[in-house]
CSV table of C-alpha atoms in Angstrom, one decimal:
chain,number,residue,atom,x,y,z
Z,7,MET,CA,0.8,7.8,-42.4
Z,8,LYS,CA,0.3,4.8,-44.7
Z,9,ARG,CA,-3.0,3.1,-44.2
Z,10,ILE,CA,-3.2,-0.7,-44.6
Z,11,GLY,CA,-5.8,-2.7,-46.5
Z,12,ASN,CA,-6.5,-6.2,-47.6
Z,13,ILE,CA,-6.5,-7.6,-44.0
Z,14,TYR,CA,-9.8,-9.4,-43.6
Z,15,GLU,CA,-8.9,-12.5,-45.6
Z,16,LYS,CA,-5.9,-13.0,-43.4
Z,17,ILE,CA,-8.0,-12.7,-40.3
Z,18,ILE,CA,-10.6,-15.3,-41.3
Z,19,ASP,CA,-8.1,-17.7,-42.9
Z,20,ILE,CA,-8.7,-21.1,-41.4
Z,21,ASP,CA,-5.0,-21.5,-40.4
Z,22,ASN,CA,-5.1,-18.2,-38.6
Z,23,LEU,CA,-8.3,-19.3,-36.8
Z,24,ARG,CA,-6.6,-22.5,-35.7
Z,25,LEU,CA,-3.6,-20.5,-34.4
Z,26,ALA,CA,-6.0,-18.1,-32.6
Z,27,ASP,CA,-7.6,-21.1,-31.0
Z,28,GLU,CA,-4.2,-22.3,-29.8
Z,29,LYS,CA,-3.3,-18.9,-28.3
Z,30,ALA,CA,-6.7,-18.3,-26.7
Z,31,ARG,CA,-6.6,-21.6,-24.8
Z,32,ARG,CA,-3.2,-21.1,-23.2
Z,33,GLY,CA,-3.6,-21.5,-19.5
Z,34,LYS,CA,-7.3,-22.3,-19.8
Z,35,LEU,CA,-7.3,-26.0,-20.8
Z,36,LYS,CA,-9.5,-26.9,-17.8
Z,37,SER,CA,-12.0,-24.1,-18.3
Z,38,TYR,CA,-15.6,-25.0,-19.2
Z,39,GLY,CA,-15.6,-23.1,-22.5
Z,40,VAL,CA,-12.5,-24.8,-23.8
Z,41,LYS,CA,-13.8,-28.3,-22.9
Z,42,VAL,CA,-17.1,-27.7,-24.6
Z,43,HIS,CA,-15.4,-26.3,-27.7
Z,44,ASP,CA,-13.0,-29.3,-27.9
Z,45,LYS,CA,-15.9,-31.7,-28.3
Z,46,ASN,CA,-16.3,-30.3,-31.8
Z,47,ARG,CA,-13.1,-28.3,-32.2
Z,48,GLU,CA,-12.5,-28.6,-36.0
Z,49,GLU,CA,-16.1,-28.3,-36.8
Z,50,ASN,CA,-16.3,-25.2,-34.8
Z,51,ILE,CA,-13.3,-23.6,-36.5
Z,52,LEU,CA,-14.9,-24.3,-39.9
Z,53,LYS,CA,-18.2,-22.9,-38.7
Z,54,LEU,CA,-16.5,-19.8,-37.4
Z,55,HIS,CA,-14.7,-19.3,-40.8
Z,56,GLU,CA,-18.1,-19.4,-42.5
Z,57,MET,CA,-19.6,-17.0,-40.0
Z,58,LEU,CA,-16.8,-14.5,-40.6
Z,59,LYS,CA,-16.8,-15.1,-44.4
Z,60,ASN,CA,-20.6,-14.5,-44.6
Z,61,LYS,CA,-20.5,-11.6,-42.1
Z,62,THR,CA,-22.9,-13.3,-39.7
Z,63,PHE,CA,-20.6,-13.2,-36.7
Z,64,ARG,CA,-22.0,-11.1,-33.8
Z,65,THR,CA,-20.5,-10.5,-30.4
Z,66,SER,CA,-22.1,-12.8,-27.9
Z,67,GLU,CA,-23.8,-11.7,-24.7
Z,68,TYR,CA,-21.4,-10.7,-21.9
Z,69,ASP,CA,-21.3,-12.3,-18.5
Z,70,ILE,CA,-20.7,-9.3,-16.2
Z,71,PHE,CA,-19.4,-9.6,-12.7
Z,72,LYS,CA,-17.5,-7.5,-10.2
Z,73,ILE,CA,-14.0,-7.9,-8.7
Z,74,TYR,CA,-12.8,-6.0,-5.6
Z,75,GLU,CA,-9.0,-6.3,-5.8
Z,76,PRO,CA,-7.0,-4.2,-6.3
Z,77,LYS,CA,-10.2,-2.0,-6.6
Z,78,GLU,CA,-13.8,-2.5,-7.5
Z,79,ARG,CA,-14.4,-3.0,-11.2
Z,80,GLU,CA,-16.9,-4.6,-13.5
Z,81,ILE,CA,-15.4,-7.4,-15.6
Z,82,TYR,CA,-17.0,-8.4,-19.0
Z,83,ARG,CA,-16.5,-12.0,-20.0
Z,84,LEU,CA,-17.3,-13.5,-23.4
Z,85,PRO,CA,-17.6,-17.2,-24.3
Z,86,TYR,CA,-14.5,-19.0,-25.4
Z,87,PHE,CA,-16.2,-19.9,-28.7
Z,88,PRO,CA,-16.6,-18.0,-30.9
Z,89,ASP,CA,-15.6,-14.6,-29.4
Z,90,ARG,CA,-12.3,-15.2,-27.7
Z,91,ILE,CA,-11.0,-17.0,-30.8
Z,92,VAL,CA,-12.1,-14.2,-33.0
Z,93,HIS,CA,-10.3,-11.6,-30.8
Z,94,HIS,CA,-7.1,-13.6,-31.0
Z,95,ALA,CA,-7.5,-14.0,-34.8
Z,96,ILE,CA,-7.8,-10.3,-35.2
Z,97,MET,CA,-4.8,-9.6,-33.1
Z,98,ASN,CA,-2.7,-12.2,-34.9
Z,99,ILE,CA,-2.9,-9.9,-37.9
Z,100,LEU,CA,-3.2,-6.5,-36.4
Z,101,GLU,CA,-0.9,-6.6,-33.4
Z,102,HIS,CA,2.3,-5.7,-35.2
Z,103,ILE,CA,0.5,-2.9,-37.1
Z,104,TRP,CA,-0.8,-1.3,-34.0
Z,105,VAL,CA,2.3,-1.8,-31.9
Z,106,SER,CA,4.3,0.0,-34.6
Z,107,VAL,CA,2.1,3.1,-33.9
Z,108,PHE,CA,2.7,3.1,-30.1
Z,109,THR,CA,5.5,5.2,-28.6
Z,110,ALA,CA,8.4,3.4,-26.8
Z,111,ASP,CA,7.2,4.8,-23.5
Z,112,SER,CA,3.7,3.1,-23.3
Z,113,PHE,CA,3.8,-0.3,-21.6
Z,114,SER,CA,0.5,-1.9,-20.7
Z,115,CYS,CA,-0.2,-5.3,-22.3
Z,116,ILE,CA,2.6,-4.9,-24.9
Z,117,LYS,CA,4.9,-7.8,-25.6
Z,118,ASN,CA,8.4,-7.4,-24.2
Z,119,ARG,CA,7.4,-4.3,-22.2
Z,120,GLY,CA,4.8,-4.6,-19.4
Z,121,ILE,CA,5.6,-3.8,-15.8
Z,122,HIS,CA,9.2,-4.8,-16.1
Z,123,GLY,CA,9.8,-2.6,-19.1
Z,124,ALA,CA,8.2,0.4,-17.4
Z,125,MET,CA,10.3,-0.2,-14.3
Z,126,GLN,CA,13.5,-0.3,-16.2
Z,127,LYS,CA,12.7,2.8,-18.2
Z,128,VAL,CA,11.9,4.8,-15.0
Z,129,LYS,CA,15.0,3.6,-13.3
Z,130,THR,CA,17.1,4.7,-16.2
Z,131,ALA,CA,15.4,8.1,-16.3
Z,132,MET,CA,16.1,8.6,-12.6
Z,133,MET,CA,19.8,8.5,-13.3
Z,134,ASP,CA,19.4,11.9,-14.8
Z,135,ILE,CA,18.9,13.5,-11.4
Z,136,GLU,CA,19.0,17.1,-12.6
Z,137,ASN,CA,16.1,16.7,-15.1
Z,138,THR,CA,13.9,14.5,-12.9
Z,139,GLN,CA,13.6,16.6,-9.8
Z,140,TYR,CA,9.8,16.9,-10.0
Z,141,CYS,CA,7.0,14.6,-11.0
Z,142,LEU,CA,3.5,15.1,-12.4
Z,143,LYS,CA,1.4,12.0,-11.8
Z,144,ILE,CA,-2.1,11.7,-13.3
Z,145,ASP,CA,-4.7,9.1,-14.3
Z,146,VAL,CA,-8.0,9.2,-16.1
Z,147,LYS,CA,-11.4,9.1,-14.4
Z,148,LYS,CA,-13.1,5.8,-15.3
Z,149,PHE,CA,-11.0,5.4,-18.4
Z,150,TYR,CA,-12.3,2.2,-19.9
Z,151,PRO,CA,-16.1,3.0,-19.5
Z,152,ASN,CA,-15.5,6.6,-20.9
Z,153,ILE,CA,-13.8,5.7,-24.1
Z,154,ASP,CA,-15.8,7.3,-26.9
Z,155,HIS,CA,-16.6,4.8,-29.7
Z,156,ASP,CA,-16.6,7.4,-32.5
Z,157,ILE,CA,-13.2,8.7,-31.6
Z,158,LEU,CA,-11.8,5.2,-31.2
Z,159,LYS,CA,-13.1,4.2,-34.6
Z,160,GLU,CA,-11.6,7.4,-36.2
Z,161,ILE,CA,-8.2,6.5,-34.5
Z,162,ILE,CA,-8.3,3.0,-35.9
Z,163,ARG,CA,-9.0,4.3,-39.4
Z,164,ARG,CA,-5.8,6.4,-39.3
Z,165,LYS,CA,-3.9,3.1,-39.8
Z,166,ILE,CA,-6.4,0.6,-41.3
Z,167,LYS,CA,-8.5,1.1,-44.5
Z,168,CYS,CA,-9.8,-2.5,-45.0
Z,169,LYS,CA,-13.6,-2.1,-45.0
Z,170,ASP,CA,-14.5,-5.6,-43.9
Z,171,THR,CA,-12.0,-5.5,-41.0
Z,172,LEU,CA,-13.3,-2.1,-39.9
Z,173,GLU,CA,-16.9,-3.4,-39.9
Z,174,LEU,CA,-15.8,-6.3,-37.7
Z,175,LEU,CA,-13.9,-4.0,-35.3
Z,176,ASP,CA,-16.8,-1.6,-35.2
Z,177,GLN,CA,-19.2,-4.4,-34.3
Z,178,VAL,CA,-16.9,-5.5,-31.4
Z,179,ILE,CA,-16.5,-1.9,-30.2
Z,180,ASP,CA,-20.3,-1.3,-30.2
Z,181,SER,CA,-21.0,-4.4,-28.2
Z,182,ALA,CA,-20.7,-2.6,-24.9
Z,183,GLN,CA,-20.6,0.8,-23.4
Z,184,GLY,CA,-17.0,2.3,-23.4
Z,185,ILE,CA,-14.5,-0.5,-23.7
Z,186,PRO,CA,-15.2,-3.5,-21.5
Z,187,ILE,CA,-12.5,-4.6,-19.1
Z,188,GLY,CA,-11.9,-8.3,-19.7
Z,189,ASN,CA,-11.9,-8.4,-23.5
Z,190,TYR,CA,-8.6,-9.4,-25.2
Z,191,LEU,CA,-9.1,-6.6,-27.7
Z,192,SER,CA,-9.9,-4.0,-25.1
Z,193,GLN,CA,-6.3,-3.6,-23.9
Z,194,TYR,CA,-5.2,-2.8,-27.4
Z,195,PHE,CA,-8.1,-0.4,-28.0
Z,196,ALA,CA,-7.2,1.4,-24.8
Z,197,ASN,CA,-3.6,1.8,-25.9
Z,198,LEU,CA,-4.7,3.0,-29.3
Z,199,TYR,CA,-7.0,5.6,-27.8
Z,200,LEU,CA,-4.1,7.3,-26.0
Z,201,THR,CA,-1.3,6.6,-28.5
Z,202,TYR,CA,-1.7,9.9,-30.4
Z,203,PHE,CA,-1.8,11.7,-27.1
Z,204,ASP,CA,1.5,10.0,-26.3
Z,205,HIS,CA,3.0,11.3,-29.6
Z,206,TRP,CA,1.7,14.8,-28.8
Z,207,ILE,CA,3.5,14.7,-25.4
Z,208,LYS,CA,6.7,13.4,-26.8
Z,209,GLU,CA,6.9,15.2,-30.2
Z,210,GLU,CA,5.0,18.5,-29.8
Z,211,MET,CA,5.4,19.1,-26.1
Z,212,GLY,CA,8.9,17.8,-26.1
Z,213,ILE,CA,8.7,15.8,-22.8
Z,214,LYS,CA,11.6,13.4,-22.6
Z,215,TYR,CA,10.7,11.6,-19.5
Z,216,TYR,CA,7.0,10.5,-19.9
Z,217,PHE,CA,5.8,7.0,-19.1
Z,218,ARG,CA,2.3,5.5,-19.4
Z,219,TYR,CA,0.9,2.2,-18.2
Z,220,ALA,CA,-2.8,2.0,-19.3
Z,221,ASP,CA,-4.2,5.4,-18.1
Z,222,ASP,CA,-1.6,5.8,-15.3
Z,223,MET,CA,0.9,8.5,-16.5
Z,224,VAL,CA,4.1,9.9,-15.1
Z,225,PHE,CA,5.9,13.1,-16.3
Z,226,LEU,CA,9.4,14.0,-15.0
Z,227,TYR,CA,11.0,17.4,-15.3
Z,228,ALA,CA,13.5,19.8,-13.7
Z,229,ASP,CA,11.0,22.6,-13.0
Z,230,LYS,CA,7.8,22.4,-10.9
Z,231,ALA,CA,6.1,25.4,-12.5
Z,232,PHE,CA,6.6,23.8,-16.0
Z,233,LEU,CA,4.7,20.7,-14.8
Z,234,HIS,CA,1.9,22.7,-13.5
Z,235,GLY,CA,1.6,24.4,-16.9
Z,236,LEU,CA,1.8,21.0,-18.6
Z,237,LEU,CA,-1.0,19.7,-16.4
Z,238,VAL,CA,-3.3,22.4,-17.8
Z,239,CYS,CA,-2.3,21.5,-21.4
Z,240,VAL,CA,-2.8,17.8,-20.8
Z,241,ASN,CA,-6.2,18.4,-19.2
Z,242,ASN,CA,-7.3,20.5,-22.2
Z,243,TYR,CA,-6.1,17.9,-24.7
Z,244,LEU,CA,-7.7,14.9,-23.1
Z,245,HIS,CA,-11.0,16.8,-22.6
Z,246,THR,CA,-11.1,18.3,-26.1
Z,247,GLU,CA,-9.6,15.5,-28.3
Z,248,LEU,CA,-10.6,12.4,-26.4
Z,249,LYS,CA,-13.6,13.4,-24.2
Z,250,LEU,CA,-11.7,12.2,-21.1
Z,251,THR,CA,-11.5,13.7,-17.6
Z,252,LEU,CA,-8.6,13.5,-15.2
Z,253,LYS,CA,-9.1,12.3,-11.7
Z,254,GLY,CA,-8.9,15.0,-9.0
Z,255,ASN,CA,-6.0,13.2,-7.4
Z,256,TYR,CA,-3.3,14.6,-9.8
Z,257,GLN,CA,-0.1,15.5,-8.1
Z,258,VAL,CA,3.0,17.6,-8.7
Z,259,PHE,CA,5.7,16.9,-6.2
Z,260,PRO,CA,9.5,16.8,-5.6
Z,261,VAL,CA,10.7,13.3,-6.2
Z,262,SER,CA,13.2,13.5,-3.3
Z,263,ALA,CA,10.3,14.0,-0.8
Z,264,ARG,CA,8.1,11.0,-1.6
Z,265,GLY,CA,9.2,9.0,-4.5
Z,266,ILE,CA,7.1,8.0,-7.6
Z,267,ASP,CA,4.5,5.4,-7.0
Z,268,PHE,CA,4.2,3.6,-10.4
Z,269,VAL,CA,3.7,0.1,-11.7
Z,270,GLY,CA,4.0,-1.4,-8.2
Z,271,PHE,CA,7.2,0.3,-7.2
Z,272,VAL,CA,8.1,3.6,-5.5
Z,273,PHE,CA,11.1,5.1,-7.3
Z,274,TYR,CA,13.7,7.4,-5.8
Z,275,HIS,CA,16.9,8.7,-7.2
Z,276,THR,CA,18.9,6.5,-4.9
Z,277,HIS,CA,16.8,3.4,-4.6
Z,278,THR,CA,13.5,1.6,-5.4
Z,279,LYS,CA,11.0,0.2,-3.0
Z,280,MET,CA,8.0,-2.1,-3.4
Z,281,ARG,CA,4.6,-0.3,-3.3
Z,282,LYS,CA,3.3,-0.3,0.2
Z,283,GLY,CA,0.2,-2.4,-0.5
Z,284,ILE,CA,2.3,-5.1,-2.2
Z,285,LYS,CA,4.7,-5.1,0.7
Z,286,LYS,CA,1.9,-5.5,3.2
Z,287,ASN,CA,0.4,-8.5,1.3
Z,288,PHE,CA,3.9,-10.0,1.1
Z,289,CYS,CA,4.4,-9.7,4.9
Z,290,ARG,CA,1.0,-11.2,5.7
Z,291,ALA,CA,1.6,-14.1,3.4
Z,292,ALA,CA,5.1,-14.8,4.8
Z,293,ALA,CA,3.8,-14.5,8.4
Z,294,LYS,CA,1.2,-17.2,7.7
Z,295,LEU,CA,3.7,-19.5,6.1
Z,296,ASN,CA,6.2,-19.0,9.0
Z,297,LYS,CA,3.6,-20.3,11.4
Z,298,ARG,CA,3.1,-23.5,9.4
Z,299,LYS,CA,5.0,-26.6,10.5
Z,300,ASN,CA,6.6,-29.1,8.2
Z,301,ILE,CA,6.4,-27.0,5.1
Z,302,SER,CA,9.1,-27.8,2.6
Z,303,GLU,CA,11.5,-25.2,1.3
Z,304,LYS,CA,10.2,-25.8,-2.3
Z,305,ASP,CA,6.5,-25.2,-1.2
Z,306,TYR,CA,7.5,-22.2,0.9
Z,307,LYS,CA,9.3,-20.5,-2.1
Z,308,ARG,CA,6.5,-21.4,-4.5
Z,309,ARG,CA,3.9,-19.7,-2.3
Z,310,ILE,CA,5.9,-16.4,-2.1
Z,311,SER,CA,7.4,-16.6,-5.6
Z,312,SER,CA,5.2,-13.7,-7.0
Z,313,TRP,CA,6.4,-11.4,-4.3
Z,314,LEU,CA,10.0,-12.5,-4.7
Z,315,GLY,CA,9.7,-11.2,-8.3
Z,316,TRP,CA,8.8,-7.7,-6.9
Z,317,ALA,CA,11.7,-8.0,-4.4
Z,318,LYS,CA,14.2,-8.9,-7.1
Z,319,TYR,CA,13.8,-5.6,-8.8
Z,320,SER,CA,13.7,-3.4,-5.8
Z,321,ASN,CA,15.9,-2.7,-2.8
Z,322,SER,CA,14.3,-5.3,-0.5
Z,323,ARG,CA,17.2,-7.3,0.9
Z,324,HIS,CA,16.5,-6.0,4.4
Z,325,LEU,CA,12.8,-6.7,4.1
Z,326,LEU,CA,13.4,-10.3,3.0
Z,327,LYS,CA,15.9,-10.9,5.8
Z,328,THR,CA,13.3,-9.7,8.3
Z,329,ILE,CA,10.2,-11.7,7.1
Z,330,ILE,CA,11.6,-14.8,5.5
Z,331,LYS,CA,12.4,-17.9,7.7
Z,332,ASN,CA,16.1,-17.9,8.5
Z,333,GLU,CA,16.6,-21.5,7.2
Z,334,TYR,CA,15.2,-20.4,3.8
Z,335,TYR,CA,16.6,-16.9,3.4
Z,336,GLY,CA,20.2,-18.0,2.6
Z,337,ASN,CA,19.0,-20.0,-0.4
Z,338,LEU,CA,17.0,-17.3,-2.0
Z,339,ARG,CA,18.2,-15.8,-5.3
Z,340,PHE,CA,17.5,-12.1,-5.8
């Protein structure tokens, strides 16, 4: 594999830092960090350029807090300036390099893939009924906190040889235990950490129908016994090569019996449903709106628009007819 050098000057280029600033602020114009930065915006960009040029940039202290939906997790938040701008500046240059290493069947946080891309790929695979009779579904125990820094650094060095860039990336990696959830760079680090596992699955193990979203993985095959054997191989690889442990909730099951719960949908050979938790939240939200008086059709649709997106790509026509107000149902597009 060809390794790429001479990257650092592109990362710290002032025009790249300005572009990174533009990208980092999208959807965050009212945030405190952006407002403070904008008081001295150009001066800060020049200052950041000098920090990176002189190698004095250091990752700031994290603000750590917990969220509880969809599950309890610790979130690490960095200041807008300088850290978030630096992360975007790095990815402006490295994104296309790293994405070129990813397999076509990994989806988390990759442009033009994501949940929709994963859903379409699984639906297409399910058309091959004979070879998707059984499913192996696994995920990794505390994936982000258990990513090993030395292994991640070695993986990064398989593609990048620019010394200054590697020093900057190493410094970001070593700023917290594992890989902190919340960093812009973390989602790419996580994909990189598993990308050679993906290649091993596809190219050495010869698994045609394998899909990964972050650490949530689905394997489809015609034979149940084969998937049980594959589970042993996968467990050994992850433990030996990446120092990761599978959760104990791994499953091998016939698709016809229960469907594949993946990226918010439950996939069958004949149809696709919304995940139960998403459907429940949708029903609760619609029920509350249905009790409100004098709510406009526009406002009604706006408040359920995210759930309508899930409904659009699943077989949910009967559900919508049941829970949506009659006067609005006829004007829905799905």
